[in-house]
Amino acid sequence: MDRQKMADKLIELRGDKPRMEVAEDLGISYFTLLSYETAERVPRDEVKVKIANYYGESVEDIFFLDWMTLIV
């Protein structure tokens, strides 16, 4: 997993939505979301699923982009 690609993808998916709003919707703290978006931390598997469902994306598309680029 490439942490920076994950962070970039999370920022892209959030778009113009305030970070606080997304964090509240996900049931995590603002600083936890910030740590994911700055590549300081990687979410636990349960949180990965919550994030993927929230954005309507697959866990693989958000968190495992590095192996998918090898296929394409």
XYZ file of N, CA and C in Angstrom, residues 1-14 19 22-52 54-55 62-63 65:
153
model
N 0.841 -1.170 0.000
C 0.000 0.000 0.000
C 0.893 1.242 0.000
N 0.626 2.118 -0.895
C 1.351 3.383 -0.974
C 0.562 4.420 -0.174
N 1.084 4.806 0.968
C 0.369 5.729 1.855
C 0.065 7.064 1.189
N 1.007 7.575 0.406
C 0.780 8.880 -0.216
C -0.329 8.802 -1.257
N -0.372 7.725 -2.024
C -1.457 7.568 -3.006
C -2.798 7.463 -2.303
N -2.816 6.728 -1.171
C -4.039 6.610 -0.382
C -4.487 7.995 0.087
N -3.559 8.759 0.627
C -3.872 10.095 1.132
C -4.390 10.996 0.019
N -3.735 10.968 -1.121
C -4.163 11.781 -2.264
C -5.574 11.392 -2.709
N -5.859 10.102 -2.720
C -7.179 9.617 -3.129
C -8.245 10.069 -2.140
N -7.947 10.008 -0.845
C -8.914 10.444 0.154
C -9.220 11.932 0.021
N -8.206 12.723 -0.229
C -8.405 14.160 -0.425
C -9.235 14.413 -1.682
N -8.924 13.693 -2.740
C -9.676 13.831 -3.991
C -11.144 13.469 -3.787
N -11.399 12.382 -3.093
C -12.777 11.945 -2.861
C -13.548 12.931 -1.990
N -12.884 13.509 -1.005
C -13.557 14.469 -0.122
C -13.948 15.725 -0.877
N -13.567 18.763 6.067
C -12.997 17.582 6.715
C -13.799 17.209 7.963
N -16.976 15.236 7.045
C -16.680 13.859 6.642
C -16.315 13.027 7.867
N -15.498 13.576 8.744
C -15.098 12.859 9.955
C -16.321 12.508 10.801
N -17.217 13.467 10.980
C -18.433 13.213 11.753
C -19.290 12.149 11.087
N -19.443 12.235 9.773
C -20.234 11.239 9.034
C -19.658 9.836 9.185
N -18.336 9.756 9.256
C -17.665 8.462 9.378
C -17.564 7.976 10.821
N -17.831 8.867 11.774
C -17.736 8.489 13.179
C -16.301 8.416 13.681
N -15.435 9.243 13.085
C -14.041 9.318 13.511
C -13.725 10.773 13.833
N -12.601 11.000 14.493
C -12.255 12.378 14.830
C -11.670 13.102 13.615
N -11.739 14.414 13.698
C -11.150 15.271 12.670
C -9.668 14.939 12.506
N -8.970 14.781 13.634
C -7.531 14.550 13.585
C -7.188 13.164 13.041
N -8.068 12.207 13.244
C -7.857 10.879 12.655
C -7.949 10.977 11.143
N -8.981 11.642 10.640
C -9.113 11.819 9.192
C -7.921 12.604 8.643
N -7.523 13.631 9.352
C -6.355 14.410 8.934
C -5.118 13.522 8.838
N -4.941 12.623 9.782
C -3.767 11.743 9.753
C -3.808 10.783 8.565
N -4.999 10.400 8.129
C -5.113 9.565 6.924
C -4.790 10.387 5.679
N -5.283 11.621 5.643
C -5.097 12.477 4.475
C -3.691 13.056 4.367
N -2.910 12.932 5.409
C -1.519 13.371 5.362
C -0.564 12.182 5.351
N -1.109 11.006 5.186
C -0.343 9.753 5.077
C 0.429 9.405 6.346
N 0.014 9.971 7.475
C 0.665 9.632 8.741
C 0.191 8.286 9.276
N -1.067 7.959 9.003
C -1.655 6.707 9.487
C -2.463 6.058 8.385
N -2.657 4.757 8.536
C -3.512 3.975 7.632
C -4.680 3.478 8.469
N -5.899 3.617 7.960
C -7.051 3.183 8.755
C -7.073 1.669 8.985
N -7.689 1.285 10.102
C -7.952 -0.132 10.351
C -8.924 -0.633 9.283
N -9.003 -1.930 9.117
C -9.837 -2.509 8.071
C -11.300 -2.084 8.181
N -11.834 -2.028 9.406
C -13.237 -1.633 9.569
C -13.467 -0.201 9.089
N -12.501 0.658 9.335
C -12.621 2.057 8.919
C -12.443 2.166 7.405
N -11.578 1.348 6.837
C -11.430 1.327 5.373
C -12.768 1.027 4.712
N -13.491 0.065 5.253
C -14.796 -0.308 4.701
C -15.780 0.856 4.840
N -15.798 1.525 6.010
C -16.674 2.679 6.214
C -16.385 3.779 5.196
N -15.107 4.057 5.002
C -14.704 5.115 4.065
C -15.111 4.749 2.641
N -14.855 3.518 2.254
C -15.210 3.069 0.902
C -16.717 3.166 0.681
N -18.832 5.104 2.265
C -19.196 6.520 2.314
C -19.017 7.181 0.947
N -17.912 6.859 0.288
C -17.620 7.473 -1.006
C -18.135 6.662 -2.192
N -9.386 2.617 -3.278
C -8.892 3.696 -2.421
C -7.555 3.341 -1.776
N -7.448 2.130 -1.271
C -6.316 1.799 -0.411
C -5.241 0.927 -1.045
N -4.172 1.113 -4.500
C -3.971 1.622 -5.852
C -2.665 1.146 -6.470
